[in-house]
XYZ file of C-alpha atoms in Angstrom:
467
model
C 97.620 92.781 122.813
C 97.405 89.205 121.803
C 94.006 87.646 120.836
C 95.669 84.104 120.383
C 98.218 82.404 119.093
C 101.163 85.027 118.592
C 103.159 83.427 121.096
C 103.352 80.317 119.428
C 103.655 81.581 115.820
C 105.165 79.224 113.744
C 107.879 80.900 110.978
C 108.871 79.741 107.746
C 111.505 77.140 106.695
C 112.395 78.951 104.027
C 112.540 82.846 104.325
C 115.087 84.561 102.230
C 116.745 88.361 102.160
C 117.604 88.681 98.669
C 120.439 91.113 97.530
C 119.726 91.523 94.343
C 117.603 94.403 92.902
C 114.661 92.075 90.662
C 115.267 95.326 88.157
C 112.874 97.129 90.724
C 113.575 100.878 89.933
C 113.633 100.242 86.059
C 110.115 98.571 86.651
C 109.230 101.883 88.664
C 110.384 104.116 86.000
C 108.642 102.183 83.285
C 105.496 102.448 85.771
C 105.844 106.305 85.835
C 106.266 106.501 82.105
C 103.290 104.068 80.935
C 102.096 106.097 78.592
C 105.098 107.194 77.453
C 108.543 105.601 77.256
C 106.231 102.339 77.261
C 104.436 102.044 74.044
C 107.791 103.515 72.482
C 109.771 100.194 73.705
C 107.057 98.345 72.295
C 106.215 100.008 69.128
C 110.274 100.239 68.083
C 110.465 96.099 68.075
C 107.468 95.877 66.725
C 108.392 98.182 63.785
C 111.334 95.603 63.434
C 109.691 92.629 63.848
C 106.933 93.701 61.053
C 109.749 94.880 58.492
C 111.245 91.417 58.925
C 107.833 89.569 57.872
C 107.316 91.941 55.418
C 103.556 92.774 57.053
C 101.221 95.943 57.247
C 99.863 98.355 59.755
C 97.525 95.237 60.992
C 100.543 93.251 62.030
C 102.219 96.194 63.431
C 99.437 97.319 66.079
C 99.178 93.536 66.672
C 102.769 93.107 67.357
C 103.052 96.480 69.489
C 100.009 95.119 71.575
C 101.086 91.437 71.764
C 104.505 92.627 73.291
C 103.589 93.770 76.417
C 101.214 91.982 77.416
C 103.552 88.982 76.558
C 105.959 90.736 79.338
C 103.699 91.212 81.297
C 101.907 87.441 80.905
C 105.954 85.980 81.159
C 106.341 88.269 84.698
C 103.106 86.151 86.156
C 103.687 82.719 85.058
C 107.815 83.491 86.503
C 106.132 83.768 89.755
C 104.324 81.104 89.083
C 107.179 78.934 88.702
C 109.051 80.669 91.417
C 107.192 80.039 94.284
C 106.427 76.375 93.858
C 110.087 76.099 93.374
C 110.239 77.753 96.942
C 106.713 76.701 98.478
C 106.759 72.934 96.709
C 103.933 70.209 98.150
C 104.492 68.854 101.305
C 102.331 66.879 103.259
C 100.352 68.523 106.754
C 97.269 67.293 108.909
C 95.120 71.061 108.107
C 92.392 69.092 109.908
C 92.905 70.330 113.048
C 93.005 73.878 111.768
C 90.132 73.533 109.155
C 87.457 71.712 107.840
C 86.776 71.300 104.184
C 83.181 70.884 103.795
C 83.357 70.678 99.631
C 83.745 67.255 99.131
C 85.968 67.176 96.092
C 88.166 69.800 97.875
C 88.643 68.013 100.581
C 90.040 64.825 97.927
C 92.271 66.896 96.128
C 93.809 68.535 98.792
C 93.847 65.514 101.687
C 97.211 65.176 103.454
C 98.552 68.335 101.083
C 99.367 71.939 102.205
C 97.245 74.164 100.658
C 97.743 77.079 98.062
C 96.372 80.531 100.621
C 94.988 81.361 97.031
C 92.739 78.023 97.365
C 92.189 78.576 101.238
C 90.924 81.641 100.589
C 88.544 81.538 97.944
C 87.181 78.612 99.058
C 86.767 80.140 102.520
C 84.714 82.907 101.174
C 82.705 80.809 99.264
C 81.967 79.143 102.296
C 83.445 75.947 101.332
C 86.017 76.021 104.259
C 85.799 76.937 107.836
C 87.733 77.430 110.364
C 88.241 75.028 113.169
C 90.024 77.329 115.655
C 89.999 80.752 115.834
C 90.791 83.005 112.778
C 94.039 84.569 113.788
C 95.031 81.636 115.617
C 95.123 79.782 112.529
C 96.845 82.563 110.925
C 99.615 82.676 113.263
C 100.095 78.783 112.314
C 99.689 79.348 108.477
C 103.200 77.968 107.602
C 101.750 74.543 108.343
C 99.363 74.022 106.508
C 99.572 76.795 103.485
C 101.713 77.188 100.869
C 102.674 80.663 99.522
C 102.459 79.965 96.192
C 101.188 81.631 92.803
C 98.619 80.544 90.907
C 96.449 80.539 87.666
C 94.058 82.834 89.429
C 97.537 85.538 90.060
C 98.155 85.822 86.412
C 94.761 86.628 85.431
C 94.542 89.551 88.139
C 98.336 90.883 86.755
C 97.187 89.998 83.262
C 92.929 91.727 83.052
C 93.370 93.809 86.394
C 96.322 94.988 87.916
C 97.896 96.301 84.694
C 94.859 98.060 83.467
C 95.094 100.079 86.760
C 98.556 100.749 86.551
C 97.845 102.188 82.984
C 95.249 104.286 83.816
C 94.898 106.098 87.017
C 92.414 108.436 85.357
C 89.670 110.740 87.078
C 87.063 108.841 86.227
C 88.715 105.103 87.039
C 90.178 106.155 90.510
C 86.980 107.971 91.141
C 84.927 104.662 90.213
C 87.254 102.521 91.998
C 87.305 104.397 95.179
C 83.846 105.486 95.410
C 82.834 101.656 95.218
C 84.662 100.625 98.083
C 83.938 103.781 100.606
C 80.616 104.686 99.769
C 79.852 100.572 100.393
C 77.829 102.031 103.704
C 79.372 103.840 106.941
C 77.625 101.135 109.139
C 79.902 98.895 107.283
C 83.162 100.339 108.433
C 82.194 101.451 112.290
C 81.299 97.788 112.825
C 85.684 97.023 112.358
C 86.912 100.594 112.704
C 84.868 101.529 116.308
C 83.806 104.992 117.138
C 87.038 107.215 116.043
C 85.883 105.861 112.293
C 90.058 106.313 111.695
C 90.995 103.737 109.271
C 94.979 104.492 110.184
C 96.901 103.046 112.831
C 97.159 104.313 116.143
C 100.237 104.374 117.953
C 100.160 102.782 121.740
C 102.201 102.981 124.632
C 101.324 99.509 125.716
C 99.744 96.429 123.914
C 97.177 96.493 126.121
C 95.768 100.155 125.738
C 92.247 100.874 124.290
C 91.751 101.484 120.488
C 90.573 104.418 121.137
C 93.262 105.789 123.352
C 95.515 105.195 120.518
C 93.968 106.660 118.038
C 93.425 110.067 120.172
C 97.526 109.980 120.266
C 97.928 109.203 116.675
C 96.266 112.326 115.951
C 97.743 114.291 118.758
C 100.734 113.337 117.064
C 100.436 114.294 113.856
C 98.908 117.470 114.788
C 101.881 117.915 116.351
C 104.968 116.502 113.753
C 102.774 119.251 111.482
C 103.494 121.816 113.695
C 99.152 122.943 114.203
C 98.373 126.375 115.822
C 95.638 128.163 116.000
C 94.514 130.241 112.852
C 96.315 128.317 110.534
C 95.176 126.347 107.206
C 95.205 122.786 107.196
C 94.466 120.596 104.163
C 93.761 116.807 104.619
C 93.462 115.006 101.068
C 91.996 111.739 101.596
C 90.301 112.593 104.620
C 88.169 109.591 105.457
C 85.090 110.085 107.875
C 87.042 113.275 109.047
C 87.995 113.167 112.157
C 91.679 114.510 111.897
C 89.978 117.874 110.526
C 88.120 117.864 113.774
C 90.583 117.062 116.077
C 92.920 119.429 114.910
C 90.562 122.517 114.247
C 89.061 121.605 117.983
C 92.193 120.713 119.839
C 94.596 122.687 117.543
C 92.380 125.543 116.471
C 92.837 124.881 112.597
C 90.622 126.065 110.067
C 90.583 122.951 108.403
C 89.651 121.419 104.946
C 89.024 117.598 104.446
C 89.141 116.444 100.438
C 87.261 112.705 99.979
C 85.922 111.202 96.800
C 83.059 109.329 98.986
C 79.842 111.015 99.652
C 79.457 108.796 103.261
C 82.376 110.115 104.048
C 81.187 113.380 104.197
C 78.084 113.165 105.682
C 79.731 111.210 108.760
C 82.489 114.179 108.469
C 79.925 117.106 108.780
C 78.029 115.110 111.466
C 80.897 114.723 113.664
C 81.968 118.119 113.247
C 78.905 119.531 115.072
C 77.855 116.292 117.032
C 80.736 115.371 118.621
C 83.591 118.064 118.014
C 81.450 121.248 117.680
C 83.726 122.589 115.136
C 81.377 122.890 112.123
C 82.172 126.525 111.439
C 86.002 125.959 111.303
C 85.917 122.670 108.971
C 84.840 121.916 105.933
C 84.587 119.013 103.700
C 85.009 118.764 99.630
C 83.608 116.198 97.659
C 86.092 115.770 94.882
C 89.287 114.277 93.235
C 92.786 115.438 94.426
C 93.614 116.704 90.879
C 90.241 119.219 91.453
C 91.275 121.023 94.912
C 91.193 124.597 94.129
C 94.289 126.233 94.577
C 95.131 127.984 97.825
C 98.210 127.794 100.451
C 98.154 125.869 103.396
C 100.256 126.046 106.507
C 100.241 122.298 106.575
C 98.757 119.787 104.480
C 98.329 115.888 105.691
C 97.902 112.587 103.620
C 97.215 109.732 105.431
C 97.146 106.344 103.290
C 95.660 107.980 100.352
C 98.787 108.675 97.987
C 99.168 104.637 97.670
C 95.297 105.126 95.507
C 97.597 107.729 93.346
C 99.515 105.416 91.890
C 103.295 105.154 90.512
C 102.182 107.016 87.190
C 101.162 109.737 89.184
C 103.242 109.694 92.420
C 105.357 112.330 91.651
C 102.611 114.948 89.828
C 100.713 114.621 92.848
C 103.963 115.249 95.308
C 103.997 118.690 92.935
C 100.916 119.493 93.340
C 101.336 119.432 97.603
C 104.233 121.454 97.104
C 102.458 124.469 95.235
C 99.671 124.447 97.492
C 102.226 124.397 100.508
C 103.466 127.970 102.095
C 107.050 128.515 102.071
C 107.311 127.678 105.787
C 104.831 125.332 105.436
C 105.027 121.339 106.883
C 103.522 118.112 104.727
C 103.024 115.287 106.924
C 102.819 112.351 104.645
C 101.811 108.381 105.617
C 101.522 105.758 103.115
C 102.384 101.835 103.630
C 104.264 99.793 101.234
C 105.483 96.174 101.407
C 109.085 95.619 102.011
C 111.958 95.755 99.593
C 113.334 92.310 100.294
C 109.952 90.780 99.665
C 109.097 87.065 100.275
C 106.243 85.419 98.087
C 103.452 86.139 101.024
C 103.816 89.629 100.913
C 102.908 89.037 97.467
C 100.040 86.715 97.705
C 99.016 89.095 100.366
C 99.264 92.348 98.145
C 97.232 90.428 94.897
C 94.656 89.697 97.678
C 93.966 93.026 99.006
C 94.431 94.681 95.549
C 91.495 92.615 94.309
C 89.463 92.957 97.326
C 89.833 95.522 99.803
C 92.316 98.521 98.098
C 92.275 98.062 94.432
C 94.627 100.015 92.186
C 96.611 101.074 95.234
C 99.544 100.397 93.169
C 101.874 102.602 94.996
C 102.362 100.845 98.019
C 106.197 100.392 97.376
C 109.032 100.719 99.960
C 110.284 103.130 101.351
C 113.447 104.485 99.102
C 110.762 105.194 96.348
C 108.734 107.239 98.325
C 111.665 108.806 99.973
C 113.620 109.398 96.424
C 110.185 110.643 95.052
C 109.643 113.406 97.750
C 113.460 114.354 96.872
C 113.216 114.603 93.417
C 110.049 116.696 93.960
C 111.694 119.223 96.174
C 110.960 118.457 99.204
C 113.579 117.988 102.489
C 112.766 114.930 104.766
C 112.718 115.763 108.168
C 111.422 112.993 109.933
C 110.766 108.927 108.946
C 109.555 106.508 111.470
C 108.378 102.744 111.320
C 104.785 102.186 112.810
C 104.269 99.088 111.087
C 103.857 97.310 114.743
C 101.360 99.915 116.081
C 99.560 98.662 112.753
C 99.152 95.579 113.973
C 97.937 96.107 117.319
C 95.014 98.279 115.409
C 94.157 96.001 113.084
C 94.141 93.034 115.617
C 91.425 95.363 117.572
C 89.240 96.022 114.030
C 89.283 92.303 113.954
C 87.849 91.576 117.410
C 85.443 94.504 116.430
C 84.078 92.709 113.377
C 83.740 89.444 114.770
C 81.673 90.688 117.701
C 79.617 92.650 114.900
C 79.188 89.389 112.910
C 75.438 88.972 112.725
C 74.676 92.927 111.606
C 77.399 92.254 108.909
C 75.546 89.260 108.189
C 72.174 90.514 108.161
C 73.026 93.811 105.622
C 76.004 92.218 103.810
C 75.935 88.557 103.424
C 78.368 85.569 104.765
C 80.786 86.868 101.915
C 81.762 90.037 102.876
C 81.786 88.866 106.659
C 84.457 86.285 105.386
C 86.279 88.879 103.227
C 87.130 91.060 106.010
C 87.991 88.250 108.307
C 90.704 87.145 105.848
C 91.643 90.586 105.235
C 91.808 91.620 109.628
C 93.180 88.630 110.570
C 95.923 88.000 107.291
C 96.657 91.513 107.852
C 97.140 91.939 111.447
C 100.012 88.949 111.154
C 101.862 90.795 108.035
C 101.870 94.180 109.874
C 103.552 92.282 113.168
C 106.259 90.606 110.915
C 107.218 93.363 108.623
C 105.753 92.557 105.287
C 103.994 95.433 104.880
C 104.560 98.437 106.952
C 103.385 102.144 107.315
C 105.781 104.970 107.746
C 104.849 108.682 109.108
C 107.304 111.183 107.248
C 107.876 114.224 108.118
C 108.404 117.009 104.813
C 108.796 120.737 104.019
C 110.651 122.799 101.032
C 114.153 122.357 101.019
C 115.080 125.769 100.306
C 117.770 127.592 102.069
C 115.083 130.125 103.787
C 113.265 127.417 104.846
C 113.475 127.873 109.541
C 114.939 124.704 110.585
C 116.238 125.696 113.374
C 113.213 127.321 114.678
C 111.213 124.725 113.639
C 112.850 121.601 115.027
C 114.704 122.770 118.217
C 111.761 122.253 120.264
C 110.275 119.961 122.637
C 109.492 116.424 120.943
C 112.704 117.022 118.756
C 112.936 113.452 117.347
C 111.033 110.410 118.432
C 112.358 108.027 120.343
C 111.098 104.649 121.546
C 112.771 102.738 124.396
């Protein structure tokens, strides 16, 4: 599918595969250990440092504060410094793309590329428009943006983003979360279309229906899970619920659905005996992961929800699946990440949706910490494949879906959400096609020695192949 402009994308000049490891997995273990190994690193220094100056417990709590978040303030402003070094000014004609309507923007800005921070902001304040379609604009972004950090970056790493990395309590996730999904479920059928599955589906061609693709995406993970009928199947982060209907209708589950938003239930119980007439073999609970009552499942799924768990609690959470997994049981996890060898959009991408559209979904990290995590936890990886592209495809279709939806947006939401989510579709739908972000389905069970293997996976479907 191609709603304009992908055939005559335009790349970047300056795109780099970096070898080196930015000290990535100490910066993960540090991440795990916030509350930990962290204020130890700090407070040891800062035990020096105040011995040195000859000061009292005052300067010591200042000094064990005032060190990280002088990392942390010296980690911003390097990417700061960074990416104009790699995204410096250059001069472009964005006329033809868009139209500046703030005066003084315009000025400062005439005959320049522009920061996508600027763009942006300015876009939702409806102080830009676009000339030509969103996308199509998109696809063309290297000629007229630059990728670049700014002043507005450090203050999200600096008041926001570390603050959620820190805490990742109950009550913050569950405040965090609840905001965003119990916004209205009018809001998300007018992108997401009648499935209500905010996931990718998986297509056969590019120009299949949405919905065709999302009826295989959860035929498919029905069937990577192994589903039959009678057994127990767990879905934490559930969404509007329609996995636990397809599989206890098409699979004959008794199936559980775990969401922290209220809307999410309602449209989950209403589907269950509307559409899928399954309401006496689902059910739907209302609460954080950390609060599922403990019982064994035959399979438990997690679609796009572990990201909202968070490095500090990645692996406790990977734990917790494993004790409420049966011995022969089979975890089918998703979760997207950006890319290892990241370039300074995926960045400026990630900053953007973690301050509007998936805050403190700090976990979103490639694929070997995932993989490595799951390992460490006990777990054996069976299967690991790429959908990233089948991401875009979806996303490109929640796009068209929003924009024909435009003036009931409008009408309950305001021009500034409508604008949001037209950054967010249409940004998205072009970082999905080239890789920057991706979303992989994996494939998990024990990895004990009694564990059927052979049983299990030498059957039909035995790996999956795409030609």
């Amino acid at each position: 599918m191609d709603s304009g402009g992908y055939k005559e994308r335009v790349f970047p000049a300056n795109e780099k595969n970096f070898g080196a490891t930015h000290g990535l997995y100490f910066i993960f273990y540090l991440l795990e250990n916030v509350t930990t190994v962290v204020p130890l690193l700090c407070a040891l220094p800062a035990l020096g440092l105040t011995y040195l100056l000859g000061g009292g417990v005052f300067q010591l709590i200042a000094l064990t504060v005032a060190i990280p978040v002088c990392a942390v303030l010296f980690f911003a402003l390097g990417l700061v410094v960074l990416s104009h070094k790699e995204y410096p000014d250059a001069p472009c004609d964005w006329t033809k793309y868009i139209d500046i309507k703030d005066a003084k923007l315009a000025s400062a800005w005439e005959g320049k590329k522009i920061p996508i921070a600027v763009f942006v902001e300015n876009y939702m304040n409806q102080k830009i428009e676009f000339v030509q379609d969103p996308i199509q604009v998109f696809w063309k972004r290297h000629e007229i943006f630059r990728f670049c950090f700014t002043l507005e970056h450090v203050k999200f790493f600096v008041l926001k983003f570390t603050g959620q990395l820190i805490h990742h309590s109950q009550s913050a996730d569950s405040a965090e979360v609840r905001d965003v999904y119990d916004r209205s479920n009018n809001f998300y059928n007018w992108f997401l279309g009648p499935r209500m599955i905010y996931t990718s589906g998986v297509f056969e061609s590019q120009e299949e229906s949405l919905e065709v693709a999302q009826d295989r995406k959860m035929d498919l993970v029905c069937r990577y899970s192994h589903m039959k009928p009678g057994m127990d199947h767990l879905d934490i982060g559930c969404g509007w619920g329609t996995l636990v209907c397809y599989a206890a209708k098409h699979f004959g589950t008794r199936s559980t659905g775990v969401t922290l938003a209220r809307e999410q239930v309602k449209w989950g119980y209403n589907q269950a005996k509307e559409i899928y007439g399954v309401e006496e073999n689902v059910k739907f609970l209302c609460m954080d992961y950390r609060d599922i009552p403990k019982k064994q499942y035959d399979v438990i799924t997690c679609l796009e929800m572990i990201e909202h768990v968070g490095i500090k609690n990645f692996q406790s959470f990977l734990l917790q699946c494993k004790d409420m997994l049966k011995d022969e049981g089979i975890f089918y996890l998703q979760l997207a990440g950006l890319r290892r060898c990241w370039q300074f959009e995926d960045l400026c991408w990630g900053v953007f949706m973690g301050t509007y559209i998936f805050p403190a979904a700090d976990a979103s990290c490639p694929l070997g910490f995932c993989v490595t995590q799951a390992e460490r936890a006990g777990y054996e990886v069976h299967r690991v494949e790429n959908c990233g592209v089948h991401y875009a495809l979806t996303i490109n279709y929640w796009l068209n879906n929003w924009i024909s939806n435009k003036s009931k947006v409008i009408d309950d939401f305001g021009e500034w959400w409508y604008r949001c989510w037209i950054i967010f579709l249409a940004w998205s739908t072009i970082v999905a096609s080239q890789g920057s972000s991706t979303v992989f389905f994996v494939t998990l069970h024990k990895n004990t020695t009694k564990f059927e293997r052979r049983d299990n996976f030498v059957t039909a479907y035995p790996i999956a192949t795409q030609s």
